[in-house]
Each structure stands twice: as structure tokens, then as C-alpha cells.
mmCIF file of N, CA and C in Angstrom:
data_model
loop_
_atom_site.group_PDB
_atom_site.id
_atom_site.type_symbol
_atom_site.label_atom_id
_atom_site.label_comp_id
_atom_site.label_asym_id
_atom_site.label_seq_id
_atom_site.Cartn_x
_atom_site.Cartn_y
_atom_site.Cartn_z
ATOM 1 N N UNK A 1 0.833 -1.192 0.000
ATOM 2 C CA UNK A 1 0.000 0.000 0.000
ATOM 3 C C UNK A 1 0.871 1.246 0.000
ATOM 4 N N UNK A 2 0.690 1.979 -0.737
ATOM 5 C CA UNK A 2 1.440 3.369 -0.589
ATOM 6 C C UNK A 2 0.327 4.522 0.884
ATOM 7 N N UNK A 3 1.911 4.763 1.247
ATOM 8 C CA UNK A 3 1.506 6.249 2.561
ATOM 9 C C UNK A 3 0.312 6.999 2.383
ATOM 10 N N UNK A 4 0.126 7.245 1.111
ATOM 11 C CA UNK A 4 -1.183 8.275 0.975
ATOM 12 C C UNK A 4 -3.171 7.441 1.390
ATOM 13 N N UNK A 5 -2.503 5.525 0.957
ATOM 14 C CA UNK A 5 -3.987 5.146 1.315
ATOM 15 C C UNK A 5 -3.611 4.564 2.448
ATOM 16 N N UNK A 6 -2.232 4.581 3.635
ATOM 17 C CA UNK A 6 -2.022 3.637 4.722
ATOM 18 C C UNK A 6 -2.506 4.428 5.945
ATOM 19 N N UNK A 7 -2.094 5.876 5.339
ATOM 20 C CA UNK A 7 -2.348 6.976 6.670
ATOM 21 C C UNK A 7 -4.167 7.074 6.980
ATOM 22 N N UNK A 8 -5.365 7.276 6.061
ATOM 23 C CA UNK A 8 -6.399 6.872 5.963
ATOM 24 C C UNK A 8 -6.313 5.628 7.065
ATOM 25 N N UNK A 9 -6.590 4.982 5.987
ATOM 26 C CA UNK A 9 -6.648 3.404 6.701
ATOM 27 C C UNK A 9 -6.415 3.005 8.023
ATOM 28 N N UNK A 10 -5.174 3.465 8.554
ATOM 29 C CA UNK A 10 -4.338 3.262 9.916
ATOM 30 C C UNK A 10 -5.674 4.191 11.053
ATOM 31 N N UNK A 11 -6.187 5.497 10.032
ATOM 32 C CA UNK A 11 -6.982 6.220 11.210
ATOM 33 C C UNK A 11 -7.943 5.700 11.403
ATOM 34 N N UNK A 12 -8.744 4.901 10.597
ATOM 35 C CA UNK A 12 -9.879 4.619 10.513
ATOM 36 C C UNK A 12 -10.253 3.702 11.558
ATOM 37 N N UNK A 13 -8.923 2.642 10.964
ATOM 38 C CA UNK A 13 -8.650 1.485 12.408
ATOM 39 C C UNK A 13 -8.599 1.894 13.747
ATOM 40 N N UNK A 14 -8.469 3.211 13.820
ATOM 41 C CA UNK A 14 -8.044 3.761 15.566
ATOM 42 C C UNK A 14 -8.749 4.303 15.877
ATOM 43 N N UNK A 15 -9.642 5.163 14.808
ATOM 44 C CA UNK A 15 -11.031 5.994 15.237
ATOM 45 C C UNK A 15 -12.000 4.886 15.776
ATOM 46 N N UNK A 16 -12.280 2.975 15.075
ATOM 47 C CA UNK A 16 -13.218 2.268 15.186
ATOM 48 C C UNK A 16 -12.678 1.696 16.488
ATOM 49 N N UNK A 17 -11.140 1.802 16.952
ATOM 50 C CA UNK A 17 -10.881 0.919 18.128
ATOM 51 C C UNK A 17 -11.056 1.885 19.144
ATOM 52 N N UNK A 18 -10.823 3.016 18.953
ATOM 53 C CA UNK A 18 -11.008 4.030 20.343
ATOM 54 C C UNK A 18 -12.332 4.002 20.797
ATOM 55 N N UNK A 19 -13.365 4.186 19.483
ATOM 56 C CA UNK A 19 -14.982 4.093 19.421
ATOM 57 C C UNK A 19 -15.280 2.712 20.616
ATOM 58 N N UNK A 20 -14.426 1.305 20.071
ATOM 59 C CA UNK A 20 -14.692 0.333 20.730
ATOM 60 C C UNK A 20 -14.657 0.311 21.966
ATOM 61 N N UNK A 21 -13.088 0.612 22.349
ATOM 62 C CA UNK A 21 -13.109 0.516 23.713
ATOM 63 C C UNK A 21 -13.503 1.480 24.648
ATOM 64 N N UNK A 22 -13.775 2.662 24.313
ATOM 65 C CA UNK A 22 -15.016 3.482 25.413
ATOM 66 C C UNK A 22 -15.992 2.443 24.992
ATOM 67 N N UNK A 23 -16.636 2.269 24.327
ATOM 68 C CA UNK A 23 -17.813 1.248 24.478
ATOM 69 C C UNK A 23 -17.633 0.332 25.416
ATOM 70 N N UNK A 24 -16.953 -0.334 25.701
ATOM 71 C CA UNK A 24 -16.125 -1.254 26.595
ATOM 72 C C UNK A 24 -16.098 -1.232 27.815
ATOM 73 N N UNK A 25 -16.348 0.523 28.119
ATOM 74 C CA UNK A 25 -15.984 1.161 29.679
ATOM 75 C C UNK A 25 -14.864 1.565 29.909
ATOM 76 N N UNK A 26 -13.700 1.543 28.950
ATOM 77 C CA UNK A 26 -12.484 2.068 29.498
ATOM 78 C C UNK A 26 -12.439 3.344 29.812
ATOM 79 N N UNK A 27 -11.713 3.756 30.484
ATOM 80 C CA UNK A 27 -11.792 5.299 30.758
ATOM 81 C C UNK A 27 -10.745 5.901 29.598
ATOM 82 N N UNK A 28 -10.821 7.036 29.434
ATOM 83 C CA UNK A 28 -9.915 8.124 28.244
ATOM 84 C C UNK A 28 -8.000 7.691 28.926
ATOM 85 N N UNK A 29 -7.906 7.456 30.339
ATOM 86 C CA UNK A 29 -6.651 6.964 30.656
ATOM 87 C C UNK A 29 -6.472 5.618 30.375
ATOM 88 N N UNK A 30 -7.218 4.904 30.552
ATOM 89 C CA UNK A 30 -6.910 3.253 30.015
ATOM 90 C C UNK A 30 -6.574 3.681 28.430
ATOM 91 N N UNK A 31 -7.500 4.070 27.872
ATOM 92 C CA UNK A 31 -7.591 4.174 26.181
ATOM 93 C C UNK A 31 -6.197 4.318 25.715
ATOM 94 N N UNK A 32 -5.535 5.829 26.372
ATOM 95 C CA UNK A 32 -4.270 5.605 25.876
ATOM 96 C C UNK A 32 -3.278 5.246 26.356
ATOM 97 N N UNK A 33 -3.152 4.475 27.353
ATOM 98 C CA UNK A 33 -2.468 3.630 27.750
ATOM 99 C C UNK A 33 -2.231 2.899 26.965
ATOM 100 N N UNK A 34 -3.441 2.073 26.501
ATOM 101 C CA UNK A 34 -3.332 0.868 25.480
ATOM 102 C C UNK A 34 -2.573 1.437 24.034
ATOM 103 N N UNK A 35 -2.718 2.429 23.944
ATOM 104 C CA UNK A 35 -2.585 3.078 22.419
ATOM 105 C C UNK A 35 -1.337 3.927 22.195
ATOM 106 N N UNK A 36 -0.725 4.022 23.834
ATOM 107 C CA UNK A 36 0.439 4.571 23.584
ATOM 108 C C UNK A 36 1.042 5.926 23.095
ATOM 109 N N UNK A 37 -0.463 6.522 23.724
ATOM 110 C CA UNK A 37 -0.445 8.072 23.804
ATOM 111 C C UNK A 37 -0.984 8.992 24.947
ATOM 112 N N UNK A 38 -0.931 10.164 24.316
ATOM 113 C CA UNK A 38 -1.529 11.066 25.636
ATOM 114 C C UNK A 38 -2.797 10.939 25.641
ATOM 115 N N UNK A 39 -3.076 11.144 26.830
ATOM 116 C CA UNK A 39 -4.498 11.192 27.456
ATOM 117 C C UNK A 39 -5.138 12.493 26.732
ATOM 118 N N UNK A 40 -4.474 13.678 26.689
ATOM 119 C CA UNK A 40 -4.851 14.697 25.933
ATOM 120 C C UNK A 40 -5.062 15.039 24.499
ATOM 121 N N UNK A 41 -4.244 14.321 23.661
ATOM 122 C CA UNK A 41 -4.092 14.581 22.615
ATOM 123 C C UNK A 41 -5.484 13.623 22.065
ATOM 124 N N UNK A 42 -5.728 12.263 23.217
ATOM 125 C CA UNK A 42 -6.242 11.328 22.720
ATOM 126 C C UNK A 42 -8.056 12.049 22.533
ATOM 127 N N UNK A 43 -8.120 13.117 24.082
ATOM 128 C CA UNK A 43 -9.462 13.726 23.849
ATOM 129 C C UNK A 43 -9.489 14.919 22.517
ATOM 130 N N UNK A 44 -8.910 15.223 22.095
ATOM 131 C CA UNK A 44 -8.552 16.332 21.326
ATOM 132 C C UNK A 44 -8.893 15.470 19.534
ATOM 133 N N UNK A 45 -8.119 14.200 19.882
ATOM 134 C CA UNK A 45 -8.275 14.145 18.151
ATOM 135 C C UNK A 45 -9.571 13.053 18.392
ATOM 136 N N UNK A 46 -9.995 12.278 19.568
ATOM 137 C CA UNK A 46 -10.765 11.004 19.371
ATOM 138 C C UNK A 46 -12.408 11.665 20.078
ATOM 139 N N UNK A 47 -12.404 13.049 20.305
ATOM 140 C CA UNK A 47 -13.493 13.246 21.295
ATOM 141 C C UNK A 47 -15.016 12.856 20.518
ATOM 142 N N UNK A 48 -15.212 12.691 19.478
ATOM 143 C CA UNK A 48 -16.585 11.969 19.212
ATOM 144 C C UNK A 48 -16.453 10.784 19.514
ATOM 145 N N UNK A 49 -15.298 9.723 19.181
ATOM 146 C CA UNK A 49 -15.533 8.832 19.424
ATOM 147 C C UNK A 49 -15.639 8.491 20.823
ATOM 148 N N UNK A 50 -14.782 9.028 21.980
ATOM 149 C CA UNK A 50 -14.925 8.792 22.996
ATOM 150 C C UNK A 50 -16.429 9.109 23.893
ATOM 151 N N UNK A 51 -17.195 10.043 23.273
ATOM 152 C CA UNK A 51 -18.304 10.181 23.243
ATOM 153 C C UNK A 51 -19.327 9.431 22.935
ATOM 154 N N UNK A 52 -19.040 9.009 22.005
ATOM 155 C CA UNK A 52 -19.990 7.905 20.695
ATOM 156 C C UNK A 52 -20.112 5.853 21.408
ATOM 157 N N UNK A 53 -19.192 6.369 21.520
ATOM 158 C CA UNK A 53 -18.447 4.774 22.118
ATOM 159 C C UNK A 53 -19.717 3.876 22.943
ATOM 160 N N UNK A 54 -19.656 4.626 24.154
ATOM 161 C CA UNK A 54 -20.593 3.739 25.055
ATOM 162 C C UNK A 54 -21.885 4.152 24.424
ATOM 163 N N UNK A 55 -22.655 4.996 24.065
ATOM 164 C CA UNK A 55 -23.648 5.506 23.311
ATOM 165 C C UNK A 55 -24.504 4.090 22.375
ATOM 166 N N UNK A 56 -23.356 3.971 21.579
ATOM 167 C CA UNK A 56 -23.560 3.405 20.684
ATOM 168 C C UNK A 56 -23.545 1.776 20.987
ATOM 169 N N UNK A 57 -22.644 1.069 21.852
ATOM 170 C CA UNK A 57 -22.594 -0.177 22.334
ATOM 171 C C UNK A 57 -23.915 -0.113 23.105
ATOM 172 N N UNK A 58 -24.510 0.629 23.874
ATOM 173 C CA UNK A 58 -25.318 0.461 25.122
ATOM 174 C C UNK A 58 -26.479 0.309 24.176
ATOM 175 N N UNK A 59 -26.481 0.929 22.294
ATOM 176 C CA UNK A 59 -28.000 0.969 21.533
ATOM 177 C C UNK A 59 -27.473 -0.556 21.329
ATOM 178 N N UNK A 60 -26.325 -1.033 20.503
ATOM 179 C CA UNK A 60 -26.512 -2.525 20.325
ATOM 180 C C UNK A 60 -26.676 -3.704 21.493
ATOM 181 N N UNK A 61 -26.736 -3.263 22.357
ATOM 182 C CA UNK A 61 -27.253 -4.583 23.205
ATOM 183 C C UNK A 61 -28.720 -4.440 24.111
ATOM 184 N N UNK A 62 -29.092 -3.333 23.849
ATOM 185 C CA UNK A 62 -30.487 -2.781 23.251
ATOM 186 C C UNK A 62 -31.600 -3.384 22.599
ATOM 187 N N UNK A 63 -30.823 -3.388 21.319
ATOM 188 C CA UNK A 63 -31.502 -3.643 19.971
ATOM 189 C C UNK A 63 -31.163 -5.411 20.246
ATOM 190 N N UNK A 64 -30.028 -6.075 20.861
ATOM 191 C CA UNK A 64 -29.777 -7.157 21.041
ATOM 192 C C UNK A 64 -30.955 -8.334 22.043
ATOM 193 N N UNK A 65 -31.108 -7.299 23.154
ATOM 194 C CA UNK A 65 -32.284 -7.657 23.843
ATOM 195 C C UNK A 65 -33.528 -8.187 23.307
ATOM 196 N N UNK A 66 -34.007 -6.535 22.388
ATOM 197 C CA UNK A 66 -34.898 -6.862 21.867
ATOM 198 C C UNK A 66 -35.470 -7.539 20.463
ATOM 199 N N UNK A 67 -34.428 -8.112 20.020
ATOM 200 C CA UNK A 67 -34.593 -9.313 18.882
ATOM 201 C C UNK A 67 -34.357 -10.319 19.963
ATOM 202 N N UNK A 68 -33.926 -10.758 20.924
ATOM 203 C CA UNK A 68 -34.162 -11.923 21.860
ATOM 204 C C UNK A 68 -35.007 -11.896 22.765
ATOM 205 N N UNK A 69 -36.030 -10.854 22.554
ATOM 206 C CA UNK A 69 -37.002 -10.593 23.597
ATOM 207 C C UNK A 69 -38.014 -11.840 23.455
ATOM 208 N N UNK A 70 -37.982 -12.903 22.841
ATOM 209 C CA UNK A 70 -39.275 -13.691 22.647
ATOM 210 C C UNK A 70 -38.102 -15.092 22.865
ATOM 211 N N UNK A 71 -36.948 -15.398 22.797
ATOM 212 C CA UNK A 71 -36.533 -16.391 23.235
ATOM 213 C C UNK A 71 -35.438 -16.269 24.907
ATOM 214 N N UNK A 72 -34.278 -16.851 25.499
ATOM 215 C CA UNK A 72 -33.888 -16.487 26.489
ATOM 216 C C UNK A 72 -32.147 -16.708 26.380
ATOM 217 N N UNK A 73 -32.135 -16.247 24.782
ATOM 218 C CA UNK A 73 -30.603 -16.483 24.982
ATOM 219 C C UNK A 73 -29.844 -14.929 25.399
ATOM 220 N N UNK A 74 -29.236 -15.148 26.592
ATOM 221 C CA UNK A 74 -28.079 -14.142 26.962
ATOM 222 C C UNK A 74 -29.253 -12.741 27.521
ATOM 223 N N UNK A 75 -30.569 -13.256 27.465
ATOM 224 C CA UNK A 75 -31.361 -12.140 28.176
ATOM 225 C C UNK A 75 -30.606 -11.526 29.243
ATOM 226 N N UNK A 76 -30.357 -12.526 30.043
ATOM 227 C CA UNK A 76 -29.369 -11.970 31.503
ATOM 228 C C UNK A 76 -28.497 -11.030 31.505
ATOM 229 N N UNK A 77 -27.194 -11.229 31.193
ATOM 230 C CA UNK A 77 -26.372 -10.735 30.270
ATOM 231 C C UNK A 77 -26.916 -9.041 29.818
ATOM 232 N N UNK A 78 -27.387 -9.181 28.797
ATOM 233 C CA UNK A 78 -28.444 -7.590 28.218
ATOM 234 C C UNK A 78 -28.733 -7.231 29.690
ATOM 235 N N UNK A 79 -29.668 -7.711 30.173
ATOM 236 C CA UNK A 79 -30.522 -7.220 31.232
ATOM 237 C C UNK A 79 -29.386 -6.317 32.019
ATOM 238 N N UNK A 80 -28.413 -6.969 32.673
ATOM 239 C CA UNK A 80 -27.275 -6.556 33.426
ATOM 240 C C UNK A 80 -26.878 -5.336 32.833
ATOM 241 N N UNK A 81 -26.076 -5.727 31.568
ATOM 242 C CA UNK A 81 -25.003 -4.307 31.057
ATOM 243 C C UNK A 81 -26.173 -3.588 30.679
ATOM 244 N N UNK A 82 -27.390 -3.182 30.917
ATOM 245 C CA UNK A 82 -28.500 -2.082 30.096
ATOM 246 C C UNK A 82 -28.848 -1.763 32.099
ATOM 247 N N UNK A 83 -28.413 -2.607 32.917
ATOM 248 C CA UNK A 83 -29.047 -1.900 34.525
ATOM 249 C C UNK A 83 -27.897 -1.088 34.588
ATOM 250 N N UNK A 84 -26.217 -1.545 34.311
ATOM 251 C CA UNK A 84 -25.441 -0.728 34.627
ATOM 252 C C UNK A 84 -25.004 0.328 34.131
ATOM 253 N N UNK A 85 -24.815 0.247 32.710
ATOM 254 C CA UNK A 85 -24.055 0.812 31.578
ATOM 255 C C UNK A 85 -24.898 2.445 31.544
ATOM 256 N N UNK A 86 -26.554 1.335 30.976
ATOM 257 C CA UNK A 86 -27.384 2.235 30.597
ATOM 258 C C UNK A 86 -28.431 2.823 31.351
ATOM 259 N N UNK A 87 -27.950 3.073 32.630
ATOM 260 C CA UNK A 87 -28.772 3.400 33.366
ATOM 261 C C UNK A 87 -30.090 3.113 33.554
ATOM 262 N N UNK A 88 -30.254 1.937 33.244
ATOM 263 C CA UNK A 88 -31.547 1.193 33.309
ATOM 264 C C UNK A 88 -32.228 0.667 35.089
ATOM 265 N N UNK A 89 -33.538 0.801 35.362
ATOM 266 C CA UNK A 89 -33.655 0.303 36.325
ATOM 267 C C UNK A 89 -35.140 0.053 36.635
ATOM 268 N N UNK A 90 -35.339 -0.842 37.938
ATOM 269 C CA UNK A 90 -36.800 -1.424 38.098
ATOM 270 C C UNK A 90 -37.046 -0.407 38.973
ATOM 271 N N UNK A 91 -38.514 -0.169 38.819
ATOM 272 C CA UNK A 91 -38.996 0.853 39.773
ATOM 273 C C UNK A 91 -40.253 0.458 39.963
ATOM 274 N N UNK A 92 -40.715 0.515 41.010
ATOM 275 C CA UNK A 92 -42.080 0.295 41.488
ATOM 276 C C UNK A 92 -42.761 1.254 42.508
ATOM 277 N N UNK A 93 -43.872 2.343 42.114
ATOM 278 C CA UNK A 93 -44.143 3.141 42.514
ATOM 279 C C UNK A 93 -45.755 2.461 43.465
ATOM 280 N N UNK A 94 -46.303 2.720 44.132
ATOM 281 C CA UNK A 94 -46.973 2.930 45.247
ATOM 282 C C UNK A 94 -47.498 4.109 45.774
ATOM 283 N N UNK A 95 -48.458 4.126 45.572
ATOM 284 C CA UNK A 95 -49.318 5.448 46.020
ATOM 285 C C UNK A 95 -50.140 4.973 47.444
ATOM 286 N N UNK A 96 -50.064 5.731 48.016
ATOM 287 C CA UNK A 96 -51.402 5.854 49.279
ATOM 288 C C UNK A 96 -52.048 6.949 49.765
ATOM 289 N N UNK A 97 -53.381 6.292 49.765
ATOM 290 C CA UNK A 97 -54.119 7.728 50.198
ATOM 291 C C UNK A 97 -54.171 7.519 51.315
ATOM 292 N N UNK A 98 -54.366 8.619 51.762
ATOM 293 C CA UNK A 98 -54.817 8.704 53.142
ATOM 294 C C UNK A 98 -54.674 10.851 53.192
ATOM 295 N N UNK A 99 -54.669 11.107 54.558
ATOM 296 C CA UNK A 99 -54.884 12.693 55.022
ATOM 297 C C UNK A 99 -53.962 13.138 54.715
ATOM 298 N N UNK A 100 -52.745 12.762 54.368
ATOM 299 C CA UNK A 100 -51.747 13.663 53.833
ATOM 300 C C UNK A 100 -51.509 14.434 53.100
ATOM 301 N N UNK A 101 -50.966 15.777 52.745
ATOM 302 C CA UNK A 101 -50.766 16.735 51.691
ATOM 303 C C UNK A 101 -50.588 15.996 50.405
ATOM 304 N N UNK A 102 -49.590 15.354 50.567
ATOM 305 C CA UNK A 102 -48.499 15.194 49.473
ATOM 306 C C UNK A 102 -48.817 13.486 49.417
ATOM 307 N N UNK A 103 -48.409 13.267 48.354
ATOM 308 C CA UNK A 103 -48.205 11.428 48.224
ATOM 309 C C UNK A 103 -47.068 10.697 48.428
ATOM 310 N N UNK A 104 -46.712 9.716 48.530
ATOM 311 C CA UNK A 104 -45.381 8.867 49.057
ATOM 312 C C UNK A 104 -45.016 8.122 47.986
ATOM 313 N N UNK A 105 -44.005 8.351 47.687
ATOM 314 C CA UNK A 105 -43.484 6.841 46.808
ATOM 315 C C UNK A 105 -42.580 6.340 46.958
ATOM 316 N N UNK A 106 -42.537 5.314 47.220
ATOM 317 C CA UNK A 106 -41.762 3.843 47.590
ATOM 318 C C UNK A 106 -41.025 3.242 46.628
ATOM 319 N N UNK A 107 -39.819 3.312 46.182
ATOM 320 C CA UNK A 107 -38.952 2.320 45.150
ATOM 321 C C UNK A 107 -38.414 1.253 45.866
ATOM 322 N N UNK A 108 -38.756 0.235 45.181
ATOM 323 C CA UNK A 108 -38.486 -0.780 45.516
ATOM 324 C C UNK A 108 -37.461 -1.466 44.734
ATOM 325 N N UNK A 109 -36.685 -2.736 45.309
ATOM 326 C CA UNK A 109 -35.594 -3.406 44.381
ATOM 327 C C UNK A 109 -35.921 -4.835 44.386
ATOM 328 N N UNK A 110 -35.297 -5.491 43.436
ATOM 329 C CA UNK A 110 -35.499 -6.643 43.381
ATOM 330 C C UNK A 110 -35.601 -7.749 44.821
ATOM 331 N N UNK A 111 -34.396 -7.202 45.625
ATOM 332 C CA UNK A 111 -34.306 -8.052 47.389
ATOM 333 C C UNK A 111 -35.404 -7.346 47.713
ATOM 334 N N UNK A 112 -36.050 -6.241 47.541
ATOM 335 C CA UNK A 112 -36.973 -5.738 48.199
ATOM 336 C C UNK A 112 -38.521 -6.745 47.932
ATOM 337 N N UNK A 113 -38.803 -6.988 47.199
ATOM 338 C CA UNK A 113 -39.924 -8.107 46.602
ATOM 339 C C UNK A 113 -39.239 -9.321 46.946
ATOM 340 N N UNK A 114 -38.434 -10.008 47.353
ATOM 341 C CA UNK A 114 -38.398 -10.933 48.066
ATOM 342 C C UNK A 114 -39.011 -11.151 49.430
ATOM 343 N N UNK A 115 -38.788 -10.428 49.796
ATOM 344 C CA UNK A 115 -39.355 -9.938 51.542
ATOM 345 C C UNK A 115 -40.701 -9.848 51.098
ATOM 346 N N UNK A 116 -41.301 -9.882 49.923
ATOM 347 C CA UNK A 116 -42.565 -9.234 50.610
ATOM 348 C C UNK A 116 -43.330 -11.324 50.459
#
């Protein structure tokens, strides 16, 4: 390959691996650690991707879920990295009346519905 289509090429590979591994969870210091650069330079030339990264992994296992939403492979798995990643969570609200001004609501967690 000649320099003019390697330099392309070489970025493309580093724009899709930087993209990857924020997807991944690494932090902008792991990233260039691995890559063998500055932490600064790395936000400066990679900042969409480092942006884009988890964004974009957290829509494919998403979209992963929900094409396995009718069978039970790796549901778990999804379920997990979409409670942590993607700020996903169970909530169970509870209202009661009674004389009070205001209403109460109760979140509950999964150990919490065990107990009951």
C-alpha cells in the first residue's frame, strides 16, 4: 500500500478501536495507555468517538435484547449491562391515600420483593 492510502486506513482502524473501547468502559486513561499516547491529545483528536463509544454499544445490546425478547438467549447478560451501563432500572411506585398533603413513593428493588 502506498503512505497516501495507509495513513487513511491506519486512522480509521483507531477511530473504530477508540470508538470500541469506550464502548467497553475504558476510561480516556486506560484508552491511551493501550494506544500509547496522551491522554490529551487522545481527547482532542478522538473526542466523538470517545463520546460515541458507550452511546452506541449500550443501543446494540439494546436492539440485542430486543430481537431476543421472545426467546432467552443471553437475556441476563443484556438485562445486566443495560441496569449498569445504561442506566436502566426497576422501579415500582406505590401510592397511598390517606390525610396527607403530598403522596409517598416507595422504590423498591429486586431483594426488596423478596421480603414481601
Amino acid at each position: 500500500m502506498s503512505p497516501d492510502i495507509e495513513a487513511p486506513l491506519e486512522n480509521r482502524r483507531l477511530s473504530s478501536r477508540v470508538e470500541a473501547l469506550a464502548g467497553f468502559g475504558l476510561s480516556t486513561a486506560d484508552i491511551a495507555c493501550v494506544l500509547a499516547t496522551d491522554e490529551q491529545d487522545l481527547k482532542a483528536i478522538y473526542a466523538h468517538e470517545l463520546e460515541s463509544g458507550a452511546i452506541k454499544a449500550n443501543a446494540r445490546v439494546a436492539e440485542s435484547l430486543y430481537r431476543k425478547s421472545e426467546g432467552r438467549e443471553a437475556v441476563t447478560a443484556a438485562i445486566f449491562w443495560l441496569k449498569t451501563r445504561a442506566r436502566w432500572k426497576e422501579t415500582s411506585v406505590h401510592e397511598v391515600e390517606g390525610k396527607l398533603d403530598t403522596s409517598v413513593t416507595f422504590v423498591t428493588t429486586h431483594e426488596d420483593m423478596k421480603l414481601l
